[in-house]
Amino acid sequence: MIAKLKGLLDETGTDWAVIDVAGVGYLVHCSSKTLAALGEVGEACTVFTDLQVSENDMRLLGFAEAAERDWFRLLTQVQGVGSKVALAILSALSIGEVQQACAQGDAATVARANGVGPKLAGRIVNELKDKAGALPGGGTAGAGLGATLAGGASADAVSALENLGFKPAVAARAVAAAQGELGEGAGEGELIRVALKKAAG
């Protein structure tokens, strides 16, 4: 299993890149966000990889960060989601947005990706909602639930709910809902109070 490649960016296309590692060119299929993060041709880059093997194909998928690879693997566990659909979702949405959509059962957001209809989007959020809180959200500030809950009062509030016995996904959903109600500037105490009501309700 190839887990990571570190080399020079040799060539790119619409959904792929060639990484030159000591003279060997590896073709990796990537989301548009990963392609943008790799930099310019000729520059050093690192990609986390996942090898997909089927009866008549073998392809290497590349990701700018390990969290994106984790979400790719999770998405492809859902029936009807192949590597192309998973990459389309990760191209259309940040990891934080995917996590937030799954945690909140928001199929409409997932359906924004090319090739994802309402029925498939509904299956994705239903199957992954309980796993959404267990994976890192990644992304940058404002990228969604994962980024919002990555630090500060909201992260402390999630931790507090988990310490009270709530599952990570339930805690994350409740705090995200509380933050949406109270606003970004809400303090930890307020978040915990409102989130507790939502989690218990």
Short mmCIF file of C-alpha atoms in Angstrom, two decimals:
data_model
loop_
_atom_site.label_atom_id
_atom_site.label_comp_id
_atom_site.label_asym_id
_atom_site.label_seq_id
_atom_site.Cartn_x
_atom_site.Cartn_y
_atom_site.Cartn_z
CA MET A 1 0.00 0.00 0.00
CA ILE A 2 1.34 3.43 -0.98
CA ALA A 3 0.36 5.80 1.85
CA LYS A 4 2.18 9.00 0.88
CA LEU A 5 4.19 10.47 -1.98
CA LYS A 6 6.78 13.22 -1.61
CA GLY A 7 8.36 14.60 -4.76
CA LEU A 8 8.04 17.20 -7.52
CA LEU A 9 4.82 18.16 -9.25
CA ASP A 10 5.50 17.05 -12.82
CA GLU A 11 2.19 17.64 -14.62
CA THR A 12 -1.49 18.32 -13.87
CA GLY A 13 -4.85 17.85 -15.59
CA THR A 14 -8.48 18.54 -14.73
CA ASP A 15 -8.65 15.87 -12.04
CA TRP A 16 -5.16 14.35 -11.86
CA ALA A 17 -1.51 15.11 -11.23
CA VAL A 18 1.78 13.34 -11.90
CA ILE A 19 4.17 13.34 -8.95
CA ASP A 20 7.83 12.66 -9.78
CA VAL A 21 9.39 10.67 -6.94
CA ALA A 22 13.08 10.01 -7.64
CA GLY A 23 12.46 9.76 -11.37
CA VAL A 24 9.29 7.65 -11.16
CA GLY A 25 6.08 9.44 -12.17
CA TYR A 26 2.99 8.50 -10.15
CA LEU A 27 -0.40 9.37 -11.65
CA VAL A 28 -2.74 10.40 -8.84
CA HIS A 29 -6.40 11.35 -9.20
CA CYS A 30 -7.27 14.36 -7.03
CA SER A 31 -10.09 16.69 -6.03
CA SER A 32 -9.91 20.23 -7.38
CA LYS A 33 -9.06 21.46 -3.86
CA THR A 34 -6.06 19.13 -3.63
CA LEU A 35 -4.87 20.13 -7.11
CA ALA A 36 -5.02 23.80 -6.09
CA ALA A 37 -3.04 23.02 -2.91
CA LEU A 38 -0.22 21.21 -4.73
CA GLY A 39 1.27 24.41 -6.12
CA GLU A 40 3.04 24.99 -9.42
CA VAL A 41 4.59 22.43 -11.78
CA GLY A 42 8.23 21.83 -10.75
CA GLU A 43 7.61 22.59 -7.07
CA ALA A 44 8.02 20.10 -4.24
CA CYS A 45 4.78 18.62 -2.97
CA THR A 46 3.43 15.91 -0.69
CA VAL A 47 0.22 13.93 -1.20
CA PHE A 48 -1.46 11.39 1.06
CA THR A 49 -2.69 8.50 -1.06
CA ASP A 50 -5.25 5.73 -1.23
CA LEU A 51 -4.94 2.83 -3.68
CA GLN A 52 -8.23 1.64 -5.20
CA VAL A 53 -8.20 -1.75 -6.91
CA SER A 54 -11.10 -3.18 -8.93
CA GLU A 55 -11.42 -6.05 -11.42
CA ASN A 56 -10.30 -3.99 -14.39
CA ASP A 57 -8.69 -0.91 -12.90
CA MET A 58 -6.14 0.22 -10.36
CA ARG A 59 -5.87 3.88 -9.47
CA LEU A 60 -4.02 5.99 -6.95
CA LEU A 61 -5.99 8.80 -5.31
CA GLY A 62 -4.10 11.79 -3.90
CA PHE A 63 -5.05 14.18 -1.10
CA ALA A 64 -3.43 17.36 0.22
CA GLU A 65 -4.17 16.38 3.82
CA ALA A 66 -4.78 13.14 5.70
CA ALA A 67 -8.22 14.32 6.86
CA GLU A 68 -9.39 14.59 3.24
CA ARG A 69 -8.22 11.00 2.63
CA ASP A 70 -10.10 9.85 5.74
CA TRP A 71 -13.30 11.43 4.44
CA PHE A 72 -12.73 9.93 0.98
CA ARG A 73 -12.48 6.47 2.52
CA LEU A 74 -15.61 7.09 4.58
CA LEU A 75 -17.58 8.34 1.57
CA THR A 76 -16.62 5.37 -0.59
CA GLN A 77 -18.00 3.00 2.05
CA VAL A 78 -21.49 4.26 1.19
CA GLN A 79 -23.25 2.14 -1.44
CA GLY A 80 -23.32 3.94 -4.79
CA VAL A 81 -20.35 6.19 -3.98
CA GLY A 82 -17.30 5.34 -6.08
CA SER A 83 -14.00 7.20 -6.20
CA LYS A 84 -15.25 9.67 -8.86
CA VAL A 85 -18.33 10.64 -6.85
CA ALA A 86 -16.31 10.93 -3.63
CA LEU A 87 -13.78 13.22 -5.37
CA ALA A 88 -16.65 15.28 -6.82
CA ILE A 89 -18.03 15.81 -3.30
CA LEU A 90 -14.58 16.77 -1.96
CA SER A 91 -14.14 19.15 -4.92
CA ALA A 92 -17.48 20.89 -4.33
CA LEU A 93 -17.28 21.06 -0.53
CA SER A 94 -14.58 21.60 2.07
CA ILE A 95 -14.03 18.79 4.59
CA GLY A 96 -15.70 20.96 7.22
CA GLU A 97 -18.77 21.44 5.00
CA VAL A 98 -19.03 17.68 4.37
CA GLN A 99 -18.76 17.02 8.10
CA GLN A 100 -21.36 19.66 8.95
CA ALA A 101 -23.76 18.37 6.29
CA CYS A 102 -23.47 14.80 7.57
CA ALA A 103 -23.75 15.80 11.23
CA GLN A 104 -26.87 17.87 10.57
CA GLY A 105 -28.48 15.53 8.02
CA ASP A 106 -28.23 18.24 5.34
CA ALA A 107 -28.57 16.23 2.11
CA ALA A 108 -29.14 19.37 0.01
CA THR A 109 -25.57 20.56 0.63
CA VAL A 110 -24.08 17.20 -0.41
CA ALA A 111 -26.28 17.20 -3.53
CA ARG A 112 -24.42 20.32 -4.75
CA ALA A 113 -21.62 18.02 -5.96
CA ASN A 114 -21.63 16.90 -9.60
CA GLY A 115 -23.21 13.48 -10.08
CA VAL A 116 -24.86 13.38 -6.65
CA GLY A 117 -28.65 13.23 -6.78
CA PRO A 118 -31.01 13.86 -3.84
CA LYS A 119 -31.48 10.12 -3.15
CA LEU A 120 -27.74 9.40 -2.99
CA ALA A 121 -27.11 12.54 -0.95
CA GLY A 122 -29.75 11.41 1.55
CA ARG A 123 -28.11 7.98 1.84
CA ILE A 124 -24.69 9.58 2.41
CA VAL A 125 -25.80 11.83 5.27
CA ASN A 126 -27.92 9.09 6.86
CA GLU A 127 -25.09 6.55 6.84
CA LEU A 128 -22.37 8.97 7.93
CA LYS A 129 -24.14 11.18 10.49
CA ASP A 130 -23.01 9.05 13.44
CA LYS A 131 -19.42 8.97 12.17
CA ALA A 132 -19.15 12.68 11.33
CA GLY A 133 -18.06 13.75 14.81
CA ALA A 134 -15.30 11.16 15.01
CA LEU A 135 -13.26 12.49 12.07
CA PRO A 136 -11.33 15.77 11.88
CA GLY A 137 -13.07 18.53 9.99
CA GLY A 138 -9.94 20.24 8.67
CA GLY A 139 -10.27 23.27 6.44
CA THR A 140 -9.74 26.92 7.25
CA ALA A 141 -11.67 29.35 9.38
CA GLY A 142 -15.29 29.53 8.29
CA ALA A 143 -15.05 26.28 6.32
CA GLY A 144 -17.85 24.68 8.30
CA LEU A 145 -18.44 22.58 11.39
CA GLY A 146 -14.99 21.00 11.46
CA ALA A 147 -13.26 24.36 11.36
CA THR A 148 -15.72 25.96 13.77
CA LEU A 149 -15.30 23.17 16.28
CA ALA A 150 -11.54 22.96 15.89
CA GLY A 151 -10.81 25.36 18.72
CA GLY A 152 -12.12 27.91 21.19
CA ALA A 153 -15.38 27.85 23.12
CA SER A 154 -17.15 25.49 20.70
CA ALA A 155 -14.45 22.80 20.97
CA ASP A 156 -14.57 23.07 24.77
CA ALA A 157 -18.36 22.79 24.66
CA VAL A 158 -18.18 19.63 22.53
CA SER A 159 -15.63 18.17 24.95
CA ALA A 160 -17.87 19.02 27.90
CA LEU A 161 -20.86 17.24 26.31
CA GLU A 162 -18.72 14.20 25.51
CA ASN A 163 -17.59 14.11 29.16
CA LEU A 164 -21.27 14.03 30.12
CA GLY A 165 -21.71 10.87 28.07
CA PHE A 166 -22.93 12.16 24.70
CA LYS A 167 -21.46 10.59 21.54
CA PRO A 168 -19.02 12.84 19.61
CA ALA A 169 -21.40 13.17 16.63
CA VAL A 170 -24.33 14.09 18.90
CA ALA A 171 -22.19 16.58 20.83
CA ALA A 172 -20.87 18.18 17.63
CA ARG A 173 -24.37 18.49 16.15
CA ALA A 174 -25.79 20.01 19.33
CA VAL A 175 -22.98 22.55 19.70
CA ALA A 176 -23.17 23.48 16.00
CA ALA A 177 -26.92 24.06 16.37
CA ALA A 178 -26.37 26.07 19.56
CA GLN A 179 -23.72 28.19 17.87
CA GLY A 180 -26.04 28.81 14.93
CA GLU A 181 -28.69 30.03 17.38
CA LEU A 182 -26.39 32.11 19.61
CA GLY A 183 -23.93 33.41 17.01
CA GLU A 184 -20.15 33.11 16.58
CA GLY A 185 -19.35 35.18 19.67
CA ALA A 186 -21.17 32.90 22.11
CA GLY A 187 -19.26 31.93 25.23
CA GLU A 188 -18.55 28.39 26.37
CA GLY A 189 -21.12 28.47 29.18
CA GLU A 190 -23.92 29.64 26.89
CA LEU A 191 -23.00 27.06 24.25
CA ILE A 192 -23.00 24.21 26.78
CA ARG A 193 -26.36 25.28 28.25
CA VAL A 194 -28.13 25.49 24.88
CA ALA A 195 -26.34 22.47 23.40
CA LEU A 196 -27.32 20.33 26.41
CA LYS A 197 -31.00 21.10 25.78
CA LYS A 198 -30.63 20.22 22.09
CA ALA A 199 -28.68 17.01 22.75
CA ALA A 200 -31.10 15.87 25.44
CA GLY A 201 -34.17 16.86 23.42
#
